PDB file of C-alpha atoms in Angstrom:
ATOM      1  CA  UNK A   1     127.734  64.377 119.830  1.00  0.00           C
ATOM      2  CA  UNK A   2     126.032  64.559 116.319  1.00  0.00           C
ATOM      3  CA  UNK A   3     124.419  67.937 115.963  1.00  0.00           C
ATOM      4  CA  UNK A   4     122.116  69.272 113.044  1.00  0.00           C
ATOM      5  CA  UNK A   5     122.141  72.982 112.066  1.00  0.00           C
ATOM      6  CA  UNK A   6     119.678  74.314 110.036  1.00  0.00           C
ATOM      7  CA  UNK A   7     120.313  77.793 108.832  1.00  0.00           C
ATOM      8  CA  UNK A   8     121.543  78.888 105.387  1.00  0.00           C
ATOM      9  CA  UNK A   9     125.474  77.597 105.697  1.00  0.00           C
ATOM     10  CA  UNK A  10     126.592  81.176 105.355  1.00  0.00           C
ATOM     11  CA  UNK A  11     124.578  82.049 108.490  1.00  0.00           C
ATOM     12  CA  UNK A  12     125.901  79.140 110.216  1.00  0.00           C
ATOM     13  CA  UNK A  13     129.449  77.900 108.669  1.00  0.00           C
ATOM     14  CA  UNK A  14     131.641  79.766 112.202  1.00  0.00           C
ATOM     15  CA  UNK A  15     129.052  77.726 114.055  1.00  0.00           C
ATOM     16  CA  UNK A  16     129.796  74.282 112.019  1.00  0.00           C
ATOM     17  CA  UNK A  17     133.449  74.947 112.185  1.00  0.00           C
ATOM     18  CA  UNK A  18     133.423  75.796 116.112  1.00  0.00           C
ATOM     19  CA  UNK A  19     131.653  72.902 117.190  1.00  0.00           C
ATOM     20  CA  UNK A  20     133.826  70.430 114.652  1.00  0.00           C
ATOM     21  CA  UNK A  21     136.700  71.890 116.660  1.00  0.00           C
ATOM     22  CA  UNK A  22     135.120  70.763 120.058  1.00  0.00           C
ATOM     23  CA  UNK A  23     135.196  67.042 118.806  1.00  0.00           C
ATOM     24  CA  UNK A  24     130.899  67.057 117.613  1.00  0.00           C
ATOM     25  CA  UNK A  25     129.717  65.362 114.697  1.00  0.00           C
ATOM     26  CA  UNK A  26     127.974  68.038 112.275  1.00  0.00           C
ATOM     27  CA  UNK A  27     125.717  67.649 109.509  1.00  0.00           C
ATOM     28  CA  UNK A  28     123.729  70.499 107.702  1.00  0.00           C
ATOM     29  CA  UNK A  29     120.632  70.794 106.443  1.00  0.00           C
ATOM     30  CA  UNK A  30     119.198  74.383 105.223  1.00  0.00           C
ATOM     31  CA  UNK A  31     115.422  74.132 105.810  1.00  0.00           C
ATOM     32  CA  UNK A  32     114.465  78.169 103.975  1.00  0.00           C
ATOM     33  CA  UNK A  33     116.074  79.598 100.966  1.00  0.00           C
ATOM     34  CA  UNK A  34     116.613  83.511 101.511  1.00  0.00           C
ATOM     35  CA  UNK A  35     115.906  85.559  99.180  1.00  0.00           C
ATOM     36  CA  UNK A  36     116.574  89.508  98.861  1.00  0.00           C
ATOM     37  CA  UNK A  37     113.442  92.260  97.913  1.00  0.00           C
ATOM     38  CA  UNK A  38     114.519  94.778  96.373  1.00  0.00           C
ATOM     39  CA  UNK A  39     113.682  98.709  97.241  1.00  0.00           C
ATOM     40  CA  UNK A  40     114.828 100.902  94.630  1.00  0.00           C
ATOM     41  CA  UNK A  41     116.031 104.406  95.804  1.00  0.00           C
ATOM     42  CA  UNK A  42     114.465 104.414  99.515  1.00  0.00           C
ATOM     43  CA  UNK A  43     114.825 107.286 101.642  1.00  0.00           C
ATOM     44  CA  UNK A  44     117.082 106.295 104.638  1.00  0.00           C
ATOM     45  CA  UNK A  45     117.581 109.684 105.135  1.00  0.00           C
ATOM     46  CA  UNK A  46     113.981 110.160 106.889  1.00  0.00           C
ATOM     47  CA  UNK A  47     115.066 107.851 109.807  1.00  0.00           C
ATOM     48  CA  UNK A  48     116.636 108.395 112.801  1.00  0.00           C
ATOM     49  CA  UNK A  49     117.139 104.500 113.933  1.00  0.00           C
ATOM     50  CA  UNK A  50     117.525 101.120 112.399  1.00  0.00           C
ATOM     51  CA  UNK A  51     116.341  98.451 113.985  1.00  0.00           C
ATOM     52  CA  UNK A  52     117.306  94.278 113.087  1.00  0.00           C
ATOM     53  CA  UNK A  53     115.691  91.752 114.633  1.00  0.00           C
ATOM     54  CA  UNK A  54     117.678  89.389 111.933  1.00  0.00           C
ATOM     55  CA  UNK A  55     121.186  89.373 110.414  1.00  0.00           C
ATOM     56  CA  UNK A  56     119.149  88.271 107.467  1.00  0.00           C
ATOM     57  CA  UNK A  57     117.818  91.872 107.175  1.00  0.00           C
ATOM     58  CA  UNK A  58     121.683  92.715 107.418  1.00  0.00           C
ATOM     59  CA  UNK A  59     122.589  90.604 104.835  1.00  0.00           C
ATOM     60  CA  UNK A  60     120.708  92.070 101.956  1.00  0.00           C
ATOM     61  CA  UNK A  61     121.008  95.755 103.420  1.00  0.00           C
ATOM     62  CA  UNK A  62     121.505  98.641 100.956  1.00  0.00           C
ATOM     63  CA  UNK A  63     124.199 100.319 102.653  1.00  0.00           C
ATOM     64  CA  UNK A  64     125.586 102.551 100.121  1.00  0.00           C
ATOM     65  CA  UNK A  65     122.254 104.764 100.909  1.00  0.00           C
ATOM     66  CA  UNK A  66     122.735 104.611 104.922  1.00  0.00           C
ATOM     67  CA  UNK A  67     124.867 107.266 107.235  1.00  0.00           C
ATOM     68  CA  UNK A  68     127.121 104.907 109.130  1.00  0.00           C
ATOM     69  CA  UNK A  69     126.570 106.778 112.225  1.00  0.00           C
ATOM     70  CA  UNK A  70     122.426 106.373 112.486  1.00  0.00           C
ATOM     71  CA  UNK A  71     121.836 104.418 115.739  1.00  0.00           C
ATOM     72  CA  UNK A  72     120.953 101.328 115.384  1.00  0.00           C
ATOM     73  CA  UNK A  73     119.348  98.701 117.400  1.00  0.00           C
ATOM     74  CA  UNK A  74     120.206  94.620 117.022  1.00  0.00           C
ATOM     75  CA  UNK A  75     119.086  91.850 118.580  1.00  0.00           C
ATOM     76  CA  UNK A  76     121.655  90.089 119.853  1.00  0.00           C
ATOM     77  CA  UNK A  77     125.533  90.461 119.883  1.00  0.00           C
ATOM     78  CA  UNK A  78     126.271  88.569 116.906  1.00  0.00           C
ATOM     79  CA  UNK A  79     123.862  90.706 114.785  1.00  0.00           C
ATOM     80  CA  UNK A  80     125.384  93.642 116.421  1.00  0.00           C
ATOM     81  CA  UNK A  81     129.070  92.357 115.092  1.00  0.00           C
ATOM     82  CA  UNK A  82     127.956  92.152 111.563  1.00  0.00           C
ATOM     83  CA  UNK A  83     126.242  95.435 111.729  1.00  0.00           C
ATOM     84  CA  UNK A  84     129.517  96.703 113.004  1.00  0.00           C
ATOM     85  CA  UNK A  85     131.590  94.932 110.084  1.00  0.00           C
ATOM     86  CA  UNK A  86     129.849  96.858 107.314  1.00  0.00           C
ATOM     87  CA  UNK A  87     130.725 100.327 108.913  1.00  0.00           C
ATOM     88  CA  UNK A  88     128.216 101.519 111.688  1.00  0.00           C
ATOM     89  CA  UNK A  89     129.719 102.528 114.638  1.00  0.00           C
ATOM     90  CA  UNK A  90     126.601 103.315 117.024  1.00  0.00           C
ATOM     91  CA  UNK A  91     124.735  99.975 117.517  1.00  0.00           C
ATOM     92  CA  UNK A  92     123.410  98.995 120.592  1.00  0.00           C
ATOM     93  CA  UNK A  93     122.861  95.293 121.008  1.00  0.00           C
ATOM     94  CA  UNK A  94     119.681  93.661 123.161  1.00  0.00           C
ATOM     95  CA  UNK A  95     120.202  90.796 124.859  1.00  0.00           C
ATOM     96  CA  UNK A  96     118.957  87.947 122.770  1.00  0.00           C
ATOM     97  CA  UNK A  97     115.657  88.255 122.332  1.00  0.00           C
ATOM     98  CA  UNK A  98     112.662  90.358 121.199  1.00  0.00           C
ATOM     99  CA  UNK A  99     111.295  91.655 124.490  1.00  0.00           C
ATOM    100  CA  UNK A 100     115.175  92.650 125.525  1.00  0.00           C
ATOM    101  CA  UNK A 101     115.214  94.517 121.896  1.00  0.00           C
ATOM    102  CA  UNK A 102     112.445  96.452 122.797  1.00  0.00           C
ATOM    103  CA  UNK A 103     113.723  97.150 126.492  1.00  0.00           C
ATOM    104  CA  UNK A 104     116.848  98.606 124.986  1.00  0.00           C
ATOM    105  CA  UNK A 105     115.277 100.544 122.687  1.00  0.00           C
ATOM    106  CA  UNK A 106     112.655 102.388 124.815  1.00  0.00           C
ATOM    107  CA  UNK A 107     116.354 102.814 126.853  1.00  0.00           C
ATOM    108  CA  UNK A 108     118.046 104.362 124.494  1.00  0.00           C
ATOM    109  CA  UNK A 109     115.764 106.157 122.598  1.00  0.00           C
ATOM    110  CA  UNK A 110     112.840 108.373 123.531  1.00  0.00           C
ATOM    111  CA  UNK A 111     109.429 108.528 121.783  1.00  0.00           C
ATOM    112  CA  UNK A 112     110.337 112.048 120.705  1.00  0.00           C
ATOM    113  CA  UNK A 113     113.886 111.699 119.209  1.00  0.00           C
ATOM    114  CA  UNK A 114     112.751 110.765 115.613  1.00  0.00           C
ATOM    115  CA  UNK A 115     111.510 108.216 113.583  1.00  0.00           C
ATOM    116  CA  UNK A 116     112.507 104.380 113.801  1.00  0.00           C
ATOM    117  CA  UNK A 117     112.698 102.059 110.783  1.00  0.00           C
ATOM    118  CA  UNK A 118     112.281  98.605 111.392  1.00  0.00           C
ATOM    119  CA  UNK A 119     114.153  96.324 108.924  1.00  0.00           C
ATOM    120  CA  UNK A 120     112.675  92.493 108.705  1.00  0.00           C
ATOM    121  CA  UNK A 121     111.818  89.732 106.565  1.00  0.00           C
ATOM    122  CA  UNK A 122     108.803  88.686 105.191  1.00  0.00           C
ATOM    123  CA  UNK A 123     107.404  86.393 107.821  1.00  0.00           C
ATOM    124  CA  UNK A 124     107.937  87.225 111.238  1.00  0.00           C
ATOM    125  CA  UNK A 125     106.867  85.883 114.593  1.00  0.00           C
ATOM    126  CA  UNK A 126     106.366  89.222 116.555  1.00  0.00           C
ATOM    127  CA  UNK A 127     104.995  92.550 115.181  1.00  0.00           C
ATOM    128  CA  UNK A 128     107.882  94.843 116.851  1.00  0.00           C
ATOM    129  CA  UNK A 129     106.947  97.770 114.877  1.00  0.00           C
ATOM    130  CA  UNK A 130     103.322  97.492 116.019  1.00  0.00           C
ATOM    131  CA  UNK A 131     104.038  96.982 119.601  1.00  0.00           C
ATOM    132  CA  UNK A 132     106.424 100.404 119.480  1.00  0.00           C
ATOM    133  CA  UNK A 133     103.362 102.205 117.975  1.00  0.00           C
ATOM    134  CA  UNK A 134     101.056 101.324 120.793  1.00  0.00           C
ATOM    135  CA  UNK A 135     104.100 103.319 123.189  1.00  0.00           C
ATOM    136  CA  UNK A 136     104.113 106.229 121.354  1.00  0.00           C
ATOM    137  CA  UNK A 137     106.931 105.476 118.749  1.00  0.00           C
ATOM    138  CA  UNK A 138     106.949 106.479 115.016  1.00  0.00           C
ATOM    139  CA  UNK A 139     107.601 103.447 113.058  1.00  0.00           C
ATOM    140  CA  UNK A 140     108.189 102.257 109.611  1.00  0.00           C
ATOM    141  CA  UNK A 141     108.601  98.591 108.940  1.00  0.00           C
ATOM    142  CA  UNK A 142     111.047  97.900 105.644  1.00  0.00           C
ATOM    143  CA  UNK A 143     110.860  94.086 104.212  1.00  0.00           C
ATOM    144  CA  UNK A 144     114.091  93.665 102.506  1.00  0.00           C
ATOM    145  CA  UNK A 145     114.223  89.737 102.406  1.00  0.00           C
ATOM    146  CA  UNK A 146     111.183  86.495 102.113  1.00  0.00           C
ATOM    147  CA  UNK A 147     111.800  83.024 102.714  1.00  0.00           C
ATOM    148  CA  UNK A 148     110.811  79.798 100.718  1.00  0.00           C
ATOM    149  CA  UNK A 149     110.588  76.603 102.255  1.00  0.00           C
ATOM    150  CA  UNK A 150     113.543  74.050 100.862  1.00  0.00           C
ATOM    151  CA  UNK A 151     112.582  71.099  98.565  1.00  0.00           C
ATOM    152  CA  UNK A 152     114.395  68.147  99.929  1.00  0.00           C
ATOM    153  CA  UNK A 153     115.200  65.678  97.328  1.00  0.00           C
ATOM    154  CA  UNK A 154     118.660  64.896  98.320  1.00  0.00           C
ATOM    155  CA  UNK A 155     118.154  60.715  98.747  1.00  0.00           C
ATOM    156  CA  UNK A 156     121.765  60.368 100.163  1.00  0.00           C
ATOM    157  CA  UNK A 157     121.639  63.116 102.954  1.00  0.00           C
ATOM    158  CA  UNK A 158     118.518  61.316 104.224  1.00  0.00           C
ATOM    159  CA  UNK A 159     120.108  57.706 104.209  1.00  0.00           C
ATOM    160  CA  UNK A 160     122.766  59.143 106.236  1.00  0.00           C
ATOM    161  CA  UNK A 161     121.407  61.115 109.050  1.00  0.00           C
ATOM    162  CA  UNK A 162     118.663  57.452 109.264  1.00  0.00           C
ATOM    163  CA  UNK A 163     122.212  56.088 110.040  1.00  0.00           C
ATOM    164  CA  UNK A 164     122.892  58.091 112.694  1.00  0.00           C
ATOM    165  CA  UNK A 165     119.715  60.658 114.214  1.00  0.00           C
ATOM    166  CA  UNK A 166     121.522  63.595 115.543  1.00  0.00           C
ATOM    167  CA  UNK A 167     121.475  64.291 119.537  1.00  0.00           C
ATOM    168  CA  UNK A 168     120.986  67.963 118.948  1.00  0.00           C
ATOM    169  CA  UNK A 169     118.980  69.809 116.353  1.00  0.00           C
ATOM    170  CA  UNK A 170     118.556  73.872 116.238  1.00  0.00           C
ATOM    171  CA  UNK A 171     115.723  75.424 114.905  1.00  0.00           C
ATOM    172  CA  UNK A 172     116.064  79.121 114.182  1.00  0.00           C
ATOM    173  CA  UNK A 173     112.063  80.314 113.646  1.00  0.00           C
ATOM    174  CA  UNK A 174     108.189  79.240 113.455  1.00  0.00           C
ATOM    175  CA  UNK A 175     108.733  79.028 109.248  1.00  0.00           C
ATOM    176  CA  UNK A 176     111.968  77.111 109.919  1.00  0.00           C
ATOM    177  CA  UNK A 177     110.088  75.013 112.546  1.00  0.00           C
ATOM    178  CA  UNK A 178     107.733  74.161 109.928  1.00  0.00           C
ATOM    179  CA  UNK A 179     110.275  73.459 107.268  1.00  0.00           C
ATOM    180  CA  UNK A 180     111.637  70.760 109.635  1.00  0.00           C
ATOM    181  CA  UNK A 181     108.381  69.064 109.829  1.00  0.00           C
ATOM    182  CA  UNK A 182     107.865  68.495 106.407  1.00  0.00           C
ATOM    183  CA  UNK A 183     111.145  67.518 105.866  1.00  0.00           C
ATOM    184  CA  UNK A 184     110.816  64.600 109.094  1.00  0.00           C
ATOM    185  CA  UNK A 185     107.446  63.546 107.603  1.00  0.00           C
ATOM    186  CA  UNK A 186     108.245  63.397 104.278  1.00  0.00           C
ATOM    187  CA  UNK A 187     111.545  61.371 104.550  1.00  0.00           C
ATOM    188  CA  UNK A 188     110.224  58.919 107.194  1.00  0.00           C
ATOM    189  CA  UNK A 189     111.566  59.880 110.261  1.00  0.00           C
ATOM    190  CA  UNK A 190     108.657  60.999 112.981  1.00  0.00           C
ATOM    191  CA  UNK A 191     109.576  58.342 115.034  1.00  0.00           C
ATOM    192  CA  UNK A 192     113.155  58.500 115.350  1.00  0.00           C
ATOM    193  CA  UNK A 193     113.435  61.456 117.503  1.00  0.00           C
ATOM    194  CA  UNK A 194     113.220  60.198 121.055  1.00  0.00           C
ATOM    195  CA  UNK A 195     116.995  60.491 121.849  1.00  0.00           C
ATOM    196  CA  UNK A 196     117.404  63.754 120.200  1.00  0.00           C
ATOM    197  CA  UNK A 197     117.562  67.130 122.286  1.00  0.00           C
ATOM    198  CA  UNK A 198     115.228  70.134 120.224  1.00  0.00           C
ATOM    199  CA  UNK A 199     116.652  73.167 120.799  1.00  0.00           C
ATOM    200  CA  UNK A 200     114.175  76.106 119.367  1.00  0.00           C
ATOM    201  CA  UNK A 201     114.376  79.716 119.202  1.00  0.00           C
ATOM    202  CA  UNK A 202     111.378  80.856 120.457  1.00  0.00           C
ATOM    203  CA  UNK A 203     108.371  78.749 122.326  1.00  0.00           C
ATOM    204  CA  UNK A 204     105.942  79.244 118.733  1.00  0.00           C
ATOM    205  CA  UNK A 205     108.887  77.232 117.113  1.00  0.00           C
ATOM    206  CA  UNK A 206     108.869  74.462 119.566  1.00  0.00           C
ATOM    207  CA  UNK A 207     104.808  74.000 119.684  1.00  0.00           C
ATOM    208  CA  UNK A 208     105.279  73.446 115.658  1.00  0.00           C
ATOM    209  CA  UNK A 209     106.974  70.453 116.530  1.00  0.00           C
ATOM    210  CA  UNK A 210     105.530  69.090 119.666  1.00  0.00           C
ATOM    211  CA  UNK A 211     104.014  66.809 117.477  1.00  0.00           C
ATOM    212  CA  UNK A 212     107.363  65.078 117.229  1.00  0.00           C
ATOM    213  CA  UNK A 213     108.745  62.686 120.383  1.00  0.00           C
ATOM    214  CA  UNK A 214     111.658  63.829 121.381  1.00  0.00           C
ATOM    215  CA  UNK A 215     114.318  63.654 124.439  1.00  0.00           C
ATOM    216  CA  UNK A 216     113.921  67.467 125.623  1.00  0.00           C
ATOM    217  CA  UNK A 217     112.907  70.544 124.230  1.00  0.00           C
ATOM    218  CA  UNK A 218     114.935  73.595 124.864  1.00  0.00           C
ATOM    219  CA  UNK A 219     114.403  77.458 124.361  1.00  0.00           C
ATOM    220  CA  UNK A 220     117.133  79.338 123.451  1.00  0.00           C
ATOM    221  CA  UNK A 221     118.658  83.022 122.108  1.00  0.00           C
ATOM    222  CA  UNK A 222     121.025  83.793 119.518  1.00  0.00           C
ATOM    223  CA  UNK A 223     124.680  83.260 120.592  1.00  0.00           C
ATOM    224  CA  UNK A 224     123.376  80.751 122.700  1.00  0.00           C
ATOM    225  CA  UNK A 225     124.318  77.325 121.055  1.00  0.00           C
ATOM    226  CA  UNK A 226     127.760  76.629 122.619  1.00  0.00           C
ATOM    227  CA  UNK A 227     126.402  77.141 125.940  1.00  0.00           C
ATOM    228  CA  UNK A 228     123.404  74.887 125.445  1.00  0.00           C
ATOM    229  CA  UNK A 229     125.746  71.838 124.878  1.00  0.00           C
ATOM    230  CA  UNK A 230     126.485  71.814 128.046  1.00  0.00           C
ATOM    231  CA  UNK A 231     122.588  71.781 129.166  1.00  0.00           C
ATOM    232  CA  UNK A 232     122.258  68.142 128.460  1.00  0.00           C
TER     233      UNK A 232
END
């Protein structure tokens, strides 16, 4: 199969890699440039709990200024392995998705333990740190990266995947989601979807780009992309 991932290619090179292993035809196309905002001399020290709903928020994390044994919460195993590869030892993964990230926090940690401090991007698709403050949970949010849409110029990459439309495409968020469609309407290619299986993280994603005919739509959570392969 011919499969299109869209994330940054450092968030997704393992996955491109894996997948040319099985035998699939990859091609990569990063719809959001990620960039890092800056918090000079913030007080970790005031929180009892990280939270990351991204590995984004990982990415451009301050550590230097963090105790490596605060708890923290992740969203999905694969966050909670690159949490654990810059030196935390308590982390406590969810299962995939936002409503299993919130589950396993009101699990693991009680309204009165201390204060939380929710680490995000910019843009995100579901206020956690509101939604803990209507239970009873003290919450800071921290916004340590912001995305940009990609310009997509490259003439080349465009020719090519008109050549051959991949079966599979996986789109990451709503912003992503939105990306993509400028990108498909821009380079000429709304109608040339109908074979091609969506795979979207998150139903807000996949509305974005209903507009779009294609074979199936699928939801899906992070870690989850191998498995869908075999879906279809």
């Amino acid at each position: 199969m011919h499969i299109l991932l869209t994330r940054p290619i450092d968030d997704c090179i393992e996955m491109i890699e894996k997948f040319k292993s099985l035998g699939h035809d990859v091609s990569h196309l990063a719809l959001l440039n990620i960039e890092k905002v800056n918090h000079e001399n913030f007080n970790y020290d005031s929180y009892d709990a990280l939270i990351f709903s991204s590995s984004n928020s990982i990415k451009f994390l301050d550590i230097k200024n963090i105790n490596k044994d605060i708890k923290c919460f992740s969203v999905g195993s694969a966050t909670e392995r690159k949490i654990r590869a810059l030196g935390f030892q308590n982390v406590i993964p969810a299962e995939g998705s936002v409503n299993s990230l919130i589950e396993i926090i009101q699990n693991n940690f009680d309204t009165s333990d201390g204060k939380l401090l929710y680490i995000s991007g910019q843009t995100i698709a579901y206020e956690l740190d509101k939604d803990l403050k209507n239970k009873g949970y003290n919450i800071d949010r921290l916004i340590n990266y912001k995305t940009s849409h990609n310009d997509f110029n490259d003439i080349n990459f465009i020719k090519e995947l008109k050549k051959k439309i991949p079966n599979i495409v996986y789109i990451y968020s709503e912003n992503s989601a939105k990306s993509f469609l400028k990108f498909i309407n821009n380079s000429g290619l709304k109608d040339d979807w109908m074979d091609t299986n969506l795979m979207c993280m998150g139903e807000k994603a996949s509305i974005i780009l209903n507009e779009i005919k294609w074979k199936k739509i699928f939801l899906f959570n992070p870690g989850e992309e191998e498995f869908l392969l075999y879906k279809i």
